[in-house]
mmCIF file of C-alpha atoms and ligand atoms in Angstrom:
data_model
loop_
_atom_site.group_PDB
_atom_site.id
_atom_site.type_symbol
_atom_site.label_atom_id
_atom_site.label_comp_id
_atom_site.label_asym_id
_atom_site.label_seq_id
_atom_site.Cartn_x
_atom_site.Cartn_y
_atom_site.Cartn_z
ATOM 1 C CA MET A 1 142.286 -9.447 87.706
ATOM 2 C CA ARG A 2 139.139 -11.507 87.444
ATOM 3 C CA PHE A 3 138.599 -14.809 89.195
ATOM 4 C CA LEU A 4 135.840 -17.294 89.973
ATOM 5 C CA HIS A 5 135.523 -18.439 93.569
ATOM 6 C CA THR A 6 133.789 -21.715 94.349
ATOM 7 C CA SER A 7 134.029 -24.374 97.068
ATOM 8 C CA ASP A 8 132.460 -27.418 98.713
ATOM 9 C CA TRP A 9 131.727 -29.455 95.616
ATOM 10 C CA HIS A 10 131.550 -32.609 97.774
ATOM 11 C CA LEU A 11 131.929 -34.898 94.760
ATOM 12 C CA GLY A 12 130.805 -38.426 95.650
ATOM 13 C CA ARG A 13 128.155 -37.199 98.084
ATOM 14 C CA ILE A 14 125.336 -39.617 98.878
ATOM 15 C CA PHE A 15 122.102 -37.878 99.898
ATOM 16 C CA HIS A 16 119.537 -40.108 101.659
ATOM 17 C CA GLY A 17 120.854 -43.089 99.716
ATOM 18 C CA ILE A 18 121.047 -41.279 96.336
ATOM 19 C CA HIS A 19 124.413 -40.871 94.553
ATOM 20 C CA LEU A 20 124.525 -37.226 93.474
ATOM 21 C CA THR A 21 127.207 -37.603 90.776
ATOM 22 C CA THR A 22 124.882 -36.881 87.834
ATOM 23 C CA ASP A 23 123.435 -33.848 89.662
ATOM 24 C CA GLN A 24 126.965 -32.623 90.347
ATOM 25 C CA ALA A 25 128.010 -33.174 86.715
ATOM 26 C CA TYR A 26 124.948 -31.163 85.624
ATOM 27 C CA VAL A 27 125.903 -28.026 87.592
ATOM 28 C CA LEU A 28 129.617 -28.428 86.851
ATOM 29 C CA GLU A 29 128.640 -28.227 83.166
ATOM 30 C CA GLN A 30 127.193 -24.769 83.968
ATOM 31 C CA PHE A 31 130.350 -23.882 85.848
ATOM 32 C CA ILE A 32 132.590 -24.843 82.918
ATOM 33 C CA LYS A 33 130.387 -22.780 80.592
ATOM 34 C CA LEU A 34 130.721 -19.850 83.012
ATOM 35 C CA VAL A 35 134.513 -20.204 82.839
ATOM 36 C CA GLY A 36 134.274 -20.045 79.041
ATOM 37 C CA ASP A 37 131.922 -17.045 79.104
ATOM 38 C CA THR A 38 133.720 -14.936 81.728
ATOM 39 C CA LYS A 39 137.315 -15.921 80.823
ATOM 40 C CA PRO A 40 138.706 -15.427 84.347
ATOM 41 C CA ASP A 41 142.431 -15.231 85.145
ATOM 42 C CA ALA A 42 141.979 -18.013 87.712
ATOM 43 C CA VAL A 43 139.511 -20.438 89.256
ATOM 44 C CA LEU A 44 139.736 -20.761 93.062
ATOM 45 C CA ILE A 45 138.322 -23.862 94.766
ATOM 46 C CA ALA A 46 138.330 -23.397 98.555
ATOM 47 C CA GLY A 47 138.229 -26.996 99.774
ATOM 48 C CA ASP A 48 135.936 -30.009 100.176
ATOM 49 C CA VAL A 49 136.203 -30.854 96.514
ATOM 50 C CA TYR A 50 135.443 -34.449 97.535
ATOM 51 C CA ASP A 51 132.942 -35.593 100.118
ATOM 52 C CA ARG A 52 135.283 -38.083 101.764
ATOM 53 C CA SER A 53 138.928 -38.985 101.981
ATOM 54 C CA VAL A 54 138.583 -42.018 99.670
ATOM 55 C CA PRO A 55 136.093 -40.788 97.072
ATOM 56 C CA PRO A 56 134.193 -43.151 94.746
ATOM 57 C CA THR A 57 135.741 -43.600 91.289
ATOM 58 C CA GLU A 58 132.933 -41.662 89.532
ATOM 59 C CA ALA A 59 133.787 -38.662 91.718
ATOM 60 C CA VAL A 60 137.472 -38.885 90.782
ATOM 61 C CA GLN A 61 136.549 -39.138 87.091
ATOM 62 C CA LEU A 62 134.218 -36.133 87.350
ATOM 63 C CA LEU A 63 136.922 -34.001 88.984
ATOM 64 C CA ASP A 64 139.475 -35.131 86.414
ATOM 65 C CA ASP A 65 137.137 -34.268 83.546
ATOM 66 C CA THR A 66 136.111 -30.902 85.041
ATOM 67 C CA LEU A 67 139.651 -29.728 85.823
ATOM 68 C CA SER A 68 140.941 -30.926 82.430
ATOM 69 C CA ARG A 69 138.333 -28.939 80.571
ATOM 70 C CA ILE A 70 139.012 -25.771 82.586
ATOM 71 C CA LEU A 71 142.791 -26.088 82.166
ATOM 72 C CA ILE A 72 143.101 -27.549 78.667
ATOM 73 C CA ASP A 73 140.032 -26.269 76.807
ATOM 74 C CA HIS A 74 139.841 -22.838 78.469
ATOM 75 C CA ARG A 75 143.489 -22.473 79.571
ATOM 76 C CA VAL A 76 142.475 -21.040 82.949
ATOM 77 C CA PRO A 77 144.713 -21.874 85.939
ATOM 78 C CA VAL A 78 143.101 -23.514 88.951
ATOM 79 C CA ILE A 79 144.095 -23.125 92.608
ATOM 80 C CA LEU A 80 142.623 -25.838 94.807
ATOM 81 C CA ILE A 81 143.079 -26.344 98.557
ATOM 82 C CA ALA A 82 142.077 -29.307 100.731
ATOM 83 C CA GLY A 83 139.043 -28.997 103.000
ATOM 84 C CA ASN A 84 138.208 -31.017 106.090
ATOM 85 C CA HIS A 85 136.451 -33.681 103.990
ATOM 86 C CA ASP A 86 139.390 -34.188 101.621
ATOM 87 C CA SER A 87 142.395 -36.382 102.207
ATOM 88 C CA PRO A 88 145.196 -33.789 101.938
ATOM 89 C CA GLU A 89 147.822 -36.398 101.026
ATOM 90 C CA ARG A 90 145.752 -37.881 98.210
ATOM 91 C CA LEU A 91 144.587 -34.498 96.935
ATOM 92 C CA GLY A 92 148.172 -33.238 96.927
ATOM 93 C CA PHE A 93 149.457 -36.104 94.781
ATOM 94 C CA GLY A 94 151.528 -34.814 91.856
ATOM 95 C CA ALA A 95 151.208 -31.201 93.032
ATOM 96 C CA GLY A 96 154.742 -30.299 91.920
ATOM 97 C CA LEU A 97 154.216 -31.725 88.426
ATOM 98 C CA LEU A 98 150.726 -30.372 87.955
ATOM 99 C CA SER A 99 151.601 -26.812 88.988
ATOM 100 C CA ARG A 100 153.610 -26.548 85.747
ATOM 101 C CA GLN A 101 150.355 -27.185 83.898
ATOM 102 C CA GLY A 102 148.493 -24.516 85.869
ATOM 103 C CA LEU A 103 146.842 -26.800 88.412
ATOM 104 C CA HIS A 104 147.978 -25.608 91.841
ATOM 105 C CA LEU A 105 147.064 -28.113 94.571
ATOM 106 C CA ALA A 106 147.583 -27.485 98.277
ATOM 107 C CA GLY A 107 147.068 -30.591 100.401
ATOM 108 C CA LEU A 108 149.037 -30.859 103.635
ATOM 109 C CA PRO A 109 150.530 -27.518 104.733
ATOM 110 C CA GLY A 110 154.270 -27.499 105.348
ATOM 111 C CA LYS A 111 157.297 -25.231 105.421
ATOM 112 C CA ASN A 112 157.335 -25.035 101.619
ATOM 113 C CA LEU A 113 153.785 -23.634 101.447
ATOM 114 C CA ALA A 114 154.128 -20.605 99.162
ATOM 115 C CA PRO A 115 151.950 -18.124 97.275
ATOM 116 C CA ILE A 116 151.069 -18.715 93.617
ATOM 117 C CA VAL A 117 151.763 -15.571 91.604
ATOM 118 C CA LEU A 118 149.544 -14.689 88.639
ATOM 119 C CA TYR A 119 149.774 -11.513 86.560
ATOM 120 C CA ASP A 120 147.400 -9.110 84.890
ATOM 121 C CA ASP A 121 148.107 -5.809 83.123
ATOM 122 C CA CYS A 122 148.529 -4.096 86.495
ATOM 123 C CA GLY A 123 151.156 -6.527 87.809
ATOM 124 C CA PRO A 124 151.253 -9.531 90.117
ATOM 125 C CA VAL A 125 148.595 -10.927 92.430
ATOM 126 C CA TYR A 126 149.794 -13.303 95.188
ATOM 127 C CA PHE A 127 147.330 -16.153 95.827
ATOM 128 C CA CYS A 128 147.964 -17.654 99.270
ATOM 129 C CA PRO A 129 146.635 -21.215 99.760
ATOM 130 C CA LEU A 130 145.653 -22.033 103.361
ATOM 131 C CA PRO A 131 144.528 -25.666 103.186
ATOM 132 C CA TYR A 132 142.518 -27.099 106.065
ATOM 133 C CA ALA A 133 144.663 -28.745 108.738
ATOM 134 C CA ASP A 134 143.959 -29.720 112.320
ATOM 135 C CA PRO A 135 146.023 -27.601 114.748
ATOM 136 C CA PRO A 136 148.258 -30.563 115.792
ATOM 137 C CA VAL A 137 149.183 -31.038 112.113
ATOM 138 C CA VAL A 138 150.206 -27.377 111.842
ATOM 139 C CA ARG A 139 152.160 -27.633 115.125
ATOM 140 C CA HIS A 140 154.023 -30.668 113.873
ATOM 141 C CA ARG A 141 154.630 -29.859 110.210
ATOM 142 C CA LEU A 142 155.544 -26.179 110.118
ATOM 143 C CA PRO A 143 156.613 -26.564 112.996
ATOM 144 C CA ALA A 144 154.566 -24.109 115.051
ATOM 145 C CA PRO A 145 154.400 -25.076 118.750
ATOM 146 C CA GLU A 146 152.218 -22.055 119.500
ATOM 147 C CA ALA A 147 149.474 -23.216 117.097
ATOM 148 C CA THR A 148 147.026 -24.399 119.740
ATOM 149 C CA GLY A 149 143.475 -24.130 118.426
ATOM 150 C CA HIS A 150 142.202 -23.249 114.977
ATOM 151 C CA ASP A 151 142.540 -19.496 115.314
ATOM 152 C CA ARG A 152 146.226 -19.590 116.298
ATOM 153 C CA ALA A 153 147.003 -22.238 113.676
ATOM 154 C CA MET A 154 145.363 -20.075 110.994
ATOM 155 C CA ARG A 155 147.229 -16.982 112.173
ATOM 156 C CA TYR A 156 150.490 -18.888 111.956
ATOM 157 C CA LEU A 157 149.793 -20.091 108.400
ATOM 158 C CA VAL A 158 148.667 -16.617 107.330
ATOM 159 C CA HIS A 159 151.835 -15.112 108.762
ATOM 160 C CA HIS A 160 153.957 -17.779 107.019
ATOM 161 C CA LEU A 161 152.432 -16.865 103.645
ATOM 162 C CA ALA A 162 151.914 -13.120 104.082
ATOM 163 C CA ARG A 163 155.601 -12.564 104.813
ATOM 164 C CA GLN A 164 156.348 -13.978 101.332
ATOM 165 C CA VAL A 165 154.164 -11.272 99.712
ATOM 166 C CA PRO A 166 156.093 -8.082 98.802
ATOM 167 C CA HIS A 167 154.825 -4.999 100.597
ATOM 168 C CA GLY A 168 152.045 -3.164 98.737
ATOM 169 C CA THR A 169 151.278 -6.100 96.441
ATOM 170 C CA ARG A 170 147.772 -7.419 95.844
ATOM 171 C CA ALA A 171 147.097 -10.623 97.793
ATOM 172 C CA VAL A 172 144.257 -13.158 97.859
ATOM 173 C CA ALA A 173 143.795 -15.946 100.423
ATOM 174 C CA LEU A 174 142.061 -19.294 99.941
ATOM 175 C CA ALA A 175 141.048 -20.854 103.254
ATOM 176 C CA HIS A 176 138.829 -23.623 104.533
ATOM 177 C CA ALA A 177 137.691 -22.625 107.997
ATOM 178 C CA PHE A 178 134.769 -21.722 110.202
ATOM 179 C CA VAL A 179 134.945 -17.954 110.571
ATOM 180 C CA ALA A 180 133.212 -16.815 113.770
ATOM 181 C CA GLY A 181 129.766 -15.384 113.114
ATOM 182 C CA GLY A 182 129.156 -17.446 109.970
ATOM 183 C CA GLU A 183 125.782 -19.099 109.420
ATOM 184 C CA GLU A 184 125.861 -22.907 109.561
ATOM 185 C CA CYS A 185 123.572 -25.558 108.074
ATOM 186 C CA GLU A 186 123.208 -29.314 108.556
ATOM 187 C CA SER A 187 125.595 -30.626 105.884
ATOM 188 C CA GLU A 188 128.862 -29.262 107.287
ATOM 189 C CA ARG A 189 130.963 -31.489 109.496
ATOM 190 C CA TYR A 190 132.159 -29.959 112.769
ATOM 191 C CA LEU A 191 135.844 -29.109 112.778
ATOM 192 C CA THR A 192 136.376 -29.980 116.428
ATOM 193 C CA VAL A 193 134.789 -32.173 119.038
ATOM 194 C CA GLY A 194 134.243 -29.633 121.802
ATOM 195 C CA GLY A 195 136.065 -26.305 121.596
ATOM 196 C CA SER A 196 134.984 -23.727 119.094
ATOM 197 C CA GLY A 197 136.917 -24.567 115.927
ATOM 198 C CA THR A 198 136.333 -21.007 114.778
ATOM 199 C CA VAL A 199 138.810 -18.464 113.525
ATOM 200 C CA ASN A 200 138.361 -14.719 113.825
ATOM 201 C CA VAL A 201 137.827 -12.774 110.615
ATOM 202 C CA SER A 202 140.764 -10.543 111.589
ATOM 203 C CA CYS A 203 143.068 -13.454 110.608
ATOM 204 C CA PHE A 204 142.542 -12.425 106.991
ATOM 205 C CA GLN A 205 143.421 -8.755 107.458
ATOM 206 C CA PRO A 206 146.516 -8.986 105.182
ATOM 207 C CA PHE A 207 144.449 -9.938 102.112
ATOM 208 C CA HIS A 208 142.497 -7.927 99.571
ATOM 209 C CA TYR A 209 140.112 -10.844 99.109
ATOM 210 C CA THR A 210 139.625 -14.087 101.042
ATOM 211 C CA ALA A 211 138.004 -17.008 99.213
ATOM 212 C CA LEU A 212 136.487 -19.157 101.943
ATOM 213 C CA GLY A 213 135.168 -22.697 101.969
ATOM 214 C CA HIS A 214 133.425 -24.781 104.658
ATOM 215 C CA LEU A 215 130.062 -23.102 105.259
ATOM 216 C CA HIS A 216 127.582 -24.212 102.617
ATOM 217 C CA LYS A 217 125.474 -21.071 102.442
ATOM 218 C CA PRO A 218 126.940 -18.341 100.208
ATOM 219 C CA GLN A 219 127.673 -15.411 102.530
ATOM 220 C CA GLN A 220 130.091 -12.679 103.404
ATOM 221 C CA THR A 221 131.610 -12.546 106.863
ATOM 222 C CA GLY A 222 131.848 -8.997 108.146
ATOM 223 C CA ALA A 223 132.972 -7.512 104.836
ATOM 224 C CA PRO A 224 132.161 -8.276 101.175
ATOM 225 C CA HIS A 225 135.780 -9.201 100.437
ATOM 226 C CA VAL A 226 135.858 -12.061 103.008
ATOM 227 C CA ARG A 227 133.398 -14.491 101.547
ATOM 228 C CA TYR A 228 132.050 -18.028 101.448
ATOM 229 C CA ALA A 229 131.105 -19.099 97.926
ATOM 230 C CA GLY A 230 128.855 -21.847 99.337
ATOM 231 C CA SER A 231 128.410 -25.412 98.157
ATOM 232 C CA LEU A 232 127.744 -26.610 94.617
ATOM 233 C CA LEU A 233 124.366 -28.123 95.565
ATOM 234 C CA LYS A 234 122.036 -28.276 98.547
ATOM 235 C CA TYR A 235 123.371 -31.170 100.604
ATOM 236 C CA SER A 236 120.718 -31.205 103.346
ATOM 237 C CA PHE A 237 117.042 -30.306 103.639
ATOM 238 C CA SER A 238 118.071 -27.447 105.949
ATOM 239 C CA GLU A 239 119.454 -25.804 102.774
ATOM 240 C CA ALA A 240 116.127 -25.842 100.901
ATOM 241 C CA PRO A 241 115.829 -22.007 101.084
ATOM 242 C CA HIS A 242 119.434 -21.424 99.891
ATOM 243 C CA HIS A 243 120.322 -20.066 96.460
ATOM 244 C CA LYS A 244 123.565 -21.741 95.486
ATOM 245 C CA SER A 245 125.979 -19.731 93.396
ATOM 246 C CA VAL A 246 129.513 -19.103 92.251
ATOM 247 C CA THR A 247 131.245 -15.826 93.135
ATOM 248 C CA LEU A 248 132.762 -13.780 90.317
ATOM 249 C CA VAL A 249 135.368 -11.359 91.656
ATOM 250 C CA GLU A 250 136.829 -8.367 89.806
ATOM 251 C CA MET A 251 139.916 -6.838 91.404
ATOM 252 C CA ASP A 252 141.290 -3.463 90.341
ATOM 253 C CA HIS A 253 144.935 -2.359 90.342
ATOM 254 C CA THR A 254 144.660 -1.230 93.995
ATOM 255 C CA GLY A 255 143.270 -4.585 95.160
ATOM 256 C CA ARG A 256 139.741 -3.283 95.624
ATOM 257 C CA THR A 257 137.194 -5.960 94.716
ATOM 258 C CA GLY A 258 133.691 -6.087 93.321
ATOM 259 C CA VAL A 259 131.790 -9.343 93.743
ATOM 260 C CA GLU A 260 128.901 -10.749 91.774
ATOM 261 C CA THR A 261 127.085 -14.009 92.467
ATOM 262 C CA VAL A 262 126.203 -16.194 89.508
ATOM 263 C CA PRO A 263 123.384 -18.634 90.352
ATOM 264 C CA LEU A 264 123.733 -22.370 89.799
ATOM 265 C CA THR A 265 120.568 -24.136 88.667
ATOM 266 C CA PRO A 266 120.306 -27.777 89.758
ATOM 267 C CA GLN A 267 118.776 -30.530 87.667
ATOM 268 C CA ARG A 268 116.718 -31.541 90.709
ATOM 269 C CA ASP A 269 116.127 -29.060 93.504
ATOM 270 C CA VAL A 270 115.973 -29.979 97.209
ATOM 271 C CA ARG A 271 112.623 -28.925 98.659
ATOM 272 C CA CYS A 272 110.311 -29.396 101.623
ATOM 273 C CA LEU A 273 106.558 -29.970 101.187
ATOM 274 C CA GLU A 274 103.991 -29.856 103.965
ATOM 275 C CA GLY A 275 100.317 -30.779 103.850
ATOM 276 C CA TYR A 276 97.779 -33.572 104.085
ATOM 277 C CA LEU A 277 98.589 -36.646 102.021
ATOM 278 C CA ASP A 278 95.596 -36.158 99.731
ATOM 279 C CA GLU A 279 96.614 -32.558 98.998
ATOM 280 C CA ILE A 280 100.168 -33.542 98.175
ATOM 281 C CA LEU A 281 99.034 -36.454 96.012
ATOM 282 C CA ALA A 282 97.212 -33.879 93.847
ATOM 283 C CA GLY A 283 100.649 -33.421 92.287
ATOM 284 C CA PRO A 284 103.050 -30.682 91.189
ATOM 285 C CA GLN A 285 101.707 -27.119 91.038
ATOM 286 C CA ASN A 286 102.793 -24.165 88.888
ATOM 287 C CA GLY A 287 105.556 -25.863 86.956
ATOM 288 C CA GLU A 288 107.357 -27.365 89.963
ATOM 289 C CA ASN A 289 109.604 -30.264 89.044
ATOM 290 C CA ARG A 290 108.166 -33.578 90.194
ATOM 291 C CA HIS A 291 111.675 -35.077 90.126
ATOM 292 C CA ASP A 292 112.997 -32.714 92.831
ATOM 293 C CA TYR A 293 114.395 -34.272 96.005
ATOM 294 C CA LEU A 294 111.672 -33.884 98.606
ATOM 295 C CA MET A 295 111.132 -34.047 102.311
ATOM 296 C CA VAL A 296 107.403 -34.340 102.978
ATOM 297 C CA THR A 297 105.819 -33.364 106.285
ATOM 298 C CA LEU A 298 102.373 -34.936 106.568
ATOM 299 C CA LYS A 299 99.737 -33.158 108.641
ATOM 300 C CA ASP A 300 97.601 -36.307 108.842
ATOM 301 C CA THR A 301 97.110 -37.473 112.416
ATOM 302 C CA GLY A 302 95.820 -40.989 111.778
ATOM 303 C CA ALA A 303 97.230 -44.103 110.167
ATOM 304 C CA VAL A 304 98.297 -43.676 106.525
ATOM 305 C CA TYR A 305 98.993 -46.831 104.563
ATOM 306 C CA ASP A 306 102.185 -46.881 102.457
ATOM 307 C CA ALA A 307 102.596 -43.094 102.419
ATOM 308 C CA ILE A 308 106.038 -43.177 100.784
ATOM 309 C CA GLY A 309 104.944 -45.626 98.066
ATOM 310 C CA ARG A 310 101.939 -43.504 97.142
ATOM 311 C CA LEU A 311 103.900 -40.246 97.259
ATOM 312 C CA ARG A 312 106.605 -41.705 95.034
ATOM 313 C CA GLU A 313 104.045 -42.461 92.334
ATOM 314 C CA VAL A 314 103.609 -38.678 92.058
ATOM 315 C CA TYR A 315 107.037 -37.499 93.225
ATOM 316 C CA PRO A 316 109.600 -40.237 92.476
ATOM 317 C CA ASN A 317 112.304 -38.641 94.646
ATOM 318 C CA VAL A 318 110.552 -38.327 97.988
ATOM 319 C CA LEU A 319 113.486 -39.097 100.278
ATOM 320 C CA HIS A 320 112.088 -38.514 103.725
ATOM 321 C CA ILE A 321 108.694 -38.304 105.439
ATOM 322 C CA ASN A 322 107.967 -36.554 108.731
ATOM 323 C CA ARG A 323 104.845 -37.417 110.745
ATOM 324 C CA PRO A 324 104.884 -34.818 113.541
ATOM 325 C CA HIS A 325 101.131 -35.088 114.132
ATOM 326 C CA LEU A 326 100.963 -38.874 114.229
ATOM 327 C CA ALA A 327 99.020 -39.812 117.363
ATOM 328 C CA ALA A 328 101.483 -40.977 120.004
ATOM 329 C CA GLY A 329 101.354 -44.558 121.320
ATOM 330 C CA GLY A 330 98.877 -45.661 123.961
ATOM 331 C CA GLU A 331 95.397 -46.958 123.578
ATOM 332 C CA LEU A 332 92.813 -44.658 122.102
ATOM 333 C CA PRO A 333 89.394 -44.886 123.740
ATOM 334 C CA GLY A 334 86.822 -46.966 121.909
ATOM 335 C CA LEU A 335 89.279 -48.913 119.756
ATOM 336 C CA SER A 336 89.205 -52.669 119.694
ATOM 337 C CA GLY A 337 92.320 -54.786 120.014
ATOM 338 C CA GLU A 338 92.383 -55.228 116.266
ATOM 339 C CA HIS A 339 92.561 -51.487 115.730
ATOM 340 C CA ARG A 340 95.312 -51.282 118.286
ATOM 341 C CA ARG A 341 97.306 -53.921 116.378
ATOM 342 C CA LEU A 342 96.745 -52.019 113.142
ATOM 343 C CA SER A 343 98.005 -48.826 114.734
ATOM 344 C CA GLU A 344 101.177 -50.502 116.037
ATOM 345 C CA THR A 345 102.028 -51.878 112.621
ATOM 346 C CA ASP A 346 101.396 -48.455 111.168
ATOM 347 C CA LEU A 347 103.560 -46.719 113.749
ATOM 348 C CA PHE A 348 106.343 -49.170 113.014
ATOM 349 C CA ALA A 349 105.875 -48.703 109.257
ATOM 350 C CA SER A 350 106.241 -44.956 109.728
ATOM 351 C CA PHE A 351 109.369 -45.405 111.865
ATOM 352 C CA PHE A 352 110.802 -47.872 109.328
ATOM 353 C CA GLU A 353 110.253 -45.395 106.476
ATOM 354 C CA GLN A 354 111.860 -42.574 108.398
ATOM 355 C CA VAL A 355 114.916 -44.636 109.250
ATOM 356 C CA THR A 356 115.431 -46.503 105.961
ATOM 357 C CA GLY A 357 113.686 -44.232 103.449
ATOM 358 C CA THR A 358 111.790 -47.208 102.036
ATOM 359 C CA ALA A 359 108.285 -48.410 102.730
ATOM 360 C CA LEU A 360 107.595 -51.491 104.803
ATOM 361 C CA SER A 361 106.520 -54.232 102.372
ATOM 362 C CA ALA A 362 103.256 -56.091 102.861
ATOM 363 C CA GLU A 363 105.263 -59.186 103.785
ATOM 364 C CA GLN A 364 107.300 -57.274 106.405
ATOM 365 C CA ALA A 365 104.147 -55.687 107.813
ATOM 366 C CA ARG A 366 102.569 -59.132 108.173
ATOM 367 C CA THR A 367 105.671 -60.496 109.920
ATOM 368 C CA PHE A 368 105.659 -57.544 112.301
ATOM 369 C CA ALA A 369 101.955 -57.917 113.091
ATOM 370 C CA VAL A 370 102.338 -61.672 113.709
ATOM 371 C CA THR A 371 105.322 -61.007 116.015
ATOM 372 C CA VAL A 372 103.415 -58.393 118.010
ATOM 373 C CA GLU A 373 100.408 -60.711 118.270
ATOM 374 C CA GLU A 374 102.683 -63.480 119.521
ATOM 375 C CA LEU A 375 104.186 -61.157 122.176
ATOM 376 C CA TYR A 376 100.733 -60.160 123.369
ATOM 377 C CA ARG A 377 99.751 -63.813 123.603
ATOM 378 C CA LYS A 378 102.823 -64.636 125.723
ATOM 379 C CA GLU A 379 102.162 -61.612 127.914
ATOM 380 C CA ARG A 380 98.614 -62.807 128.543
ATOM 381 C CA GLU A 381 99.897 -66.311 129.428
ATOM 382 C CA VAL A 382 102.378 -64.888 131.961
ATOM 383 C CA SER A 383 99.820 -62.675 133.641
ATOM 384 C CA ALA A 384 97.187 -65.408 133.674
HETATM 385 MN MN1 MN B 1 131.984 -28.687 103.107
#
């Protein structure tokens, strides 16, 4: 049995004000080609297929197109579970009808949650979908009064599915969870407010392979057969060093698995640059893509006029600027009042860029300077 494991597509994601749909379509094109090249027995998508519960229409169209091509053009069945970003009710729409076409959707878990059985030459493999659900949902819907906390809720769901798998049969889980010990990054949403939200890796002991979603860095947790495929793209600057990939799994007749990661190459990478403005304005080096999404950390300590505007002439997709070395407020010795005014406008311009991602216009800068001047004047009147 051969299958492709992926997760956390986050279709409809907006990154620093940029809609990522075309970037997502670009890598999904690679994914569909990979399906055609490797001819797997199944595609497993372990949750967070959408970025939010009511996704934008382009995201719905992209998922529709992608799944149709996998199922109709390549005739490969798809098993898809809800993640914490998905609306399980919406994602589960038509699940009963679509399963006859090979699209197996698991939205809200309930008593009828059952394994999907696929066959190869060696016999059946039971795929057990464990969609994301808050513990109170599991307590109410299964019902499972003992499911307090994520770990106990997961154990209950695993038990509910594993007891439907005949003894000695190969079994694969799909789960969307935070397995204790996993490495986080900035684009995952916490599963609980307070409390741990984690599940122990021992939950997945009954399975020969566990296809995990939630953590965005591709990684194994404890053993190679309990694995996060990672997200489709880098969804935060904290992920700049990641290498995103899809996991190709080969399972033998005993259930033993071999995994291989197939890299995904984005149209525009997410990168961090650091240096003095003049150095960075020298432009792309050694074939780097000037259209990559960039966070720039400027080493300059003094005022820099319209940094984002000038950087964007060289790198159009600078999305964020850090100024860690910008001299803090307070009056510098030897500066006249005029210089002080200039510095305040500049500090505000820097703050404005960091918050909004766009440069303060000349008109806005003038308005700000006039307002500050007015405040100083009033202050002088009061103290006089
Ligand atoms: Mn996610």
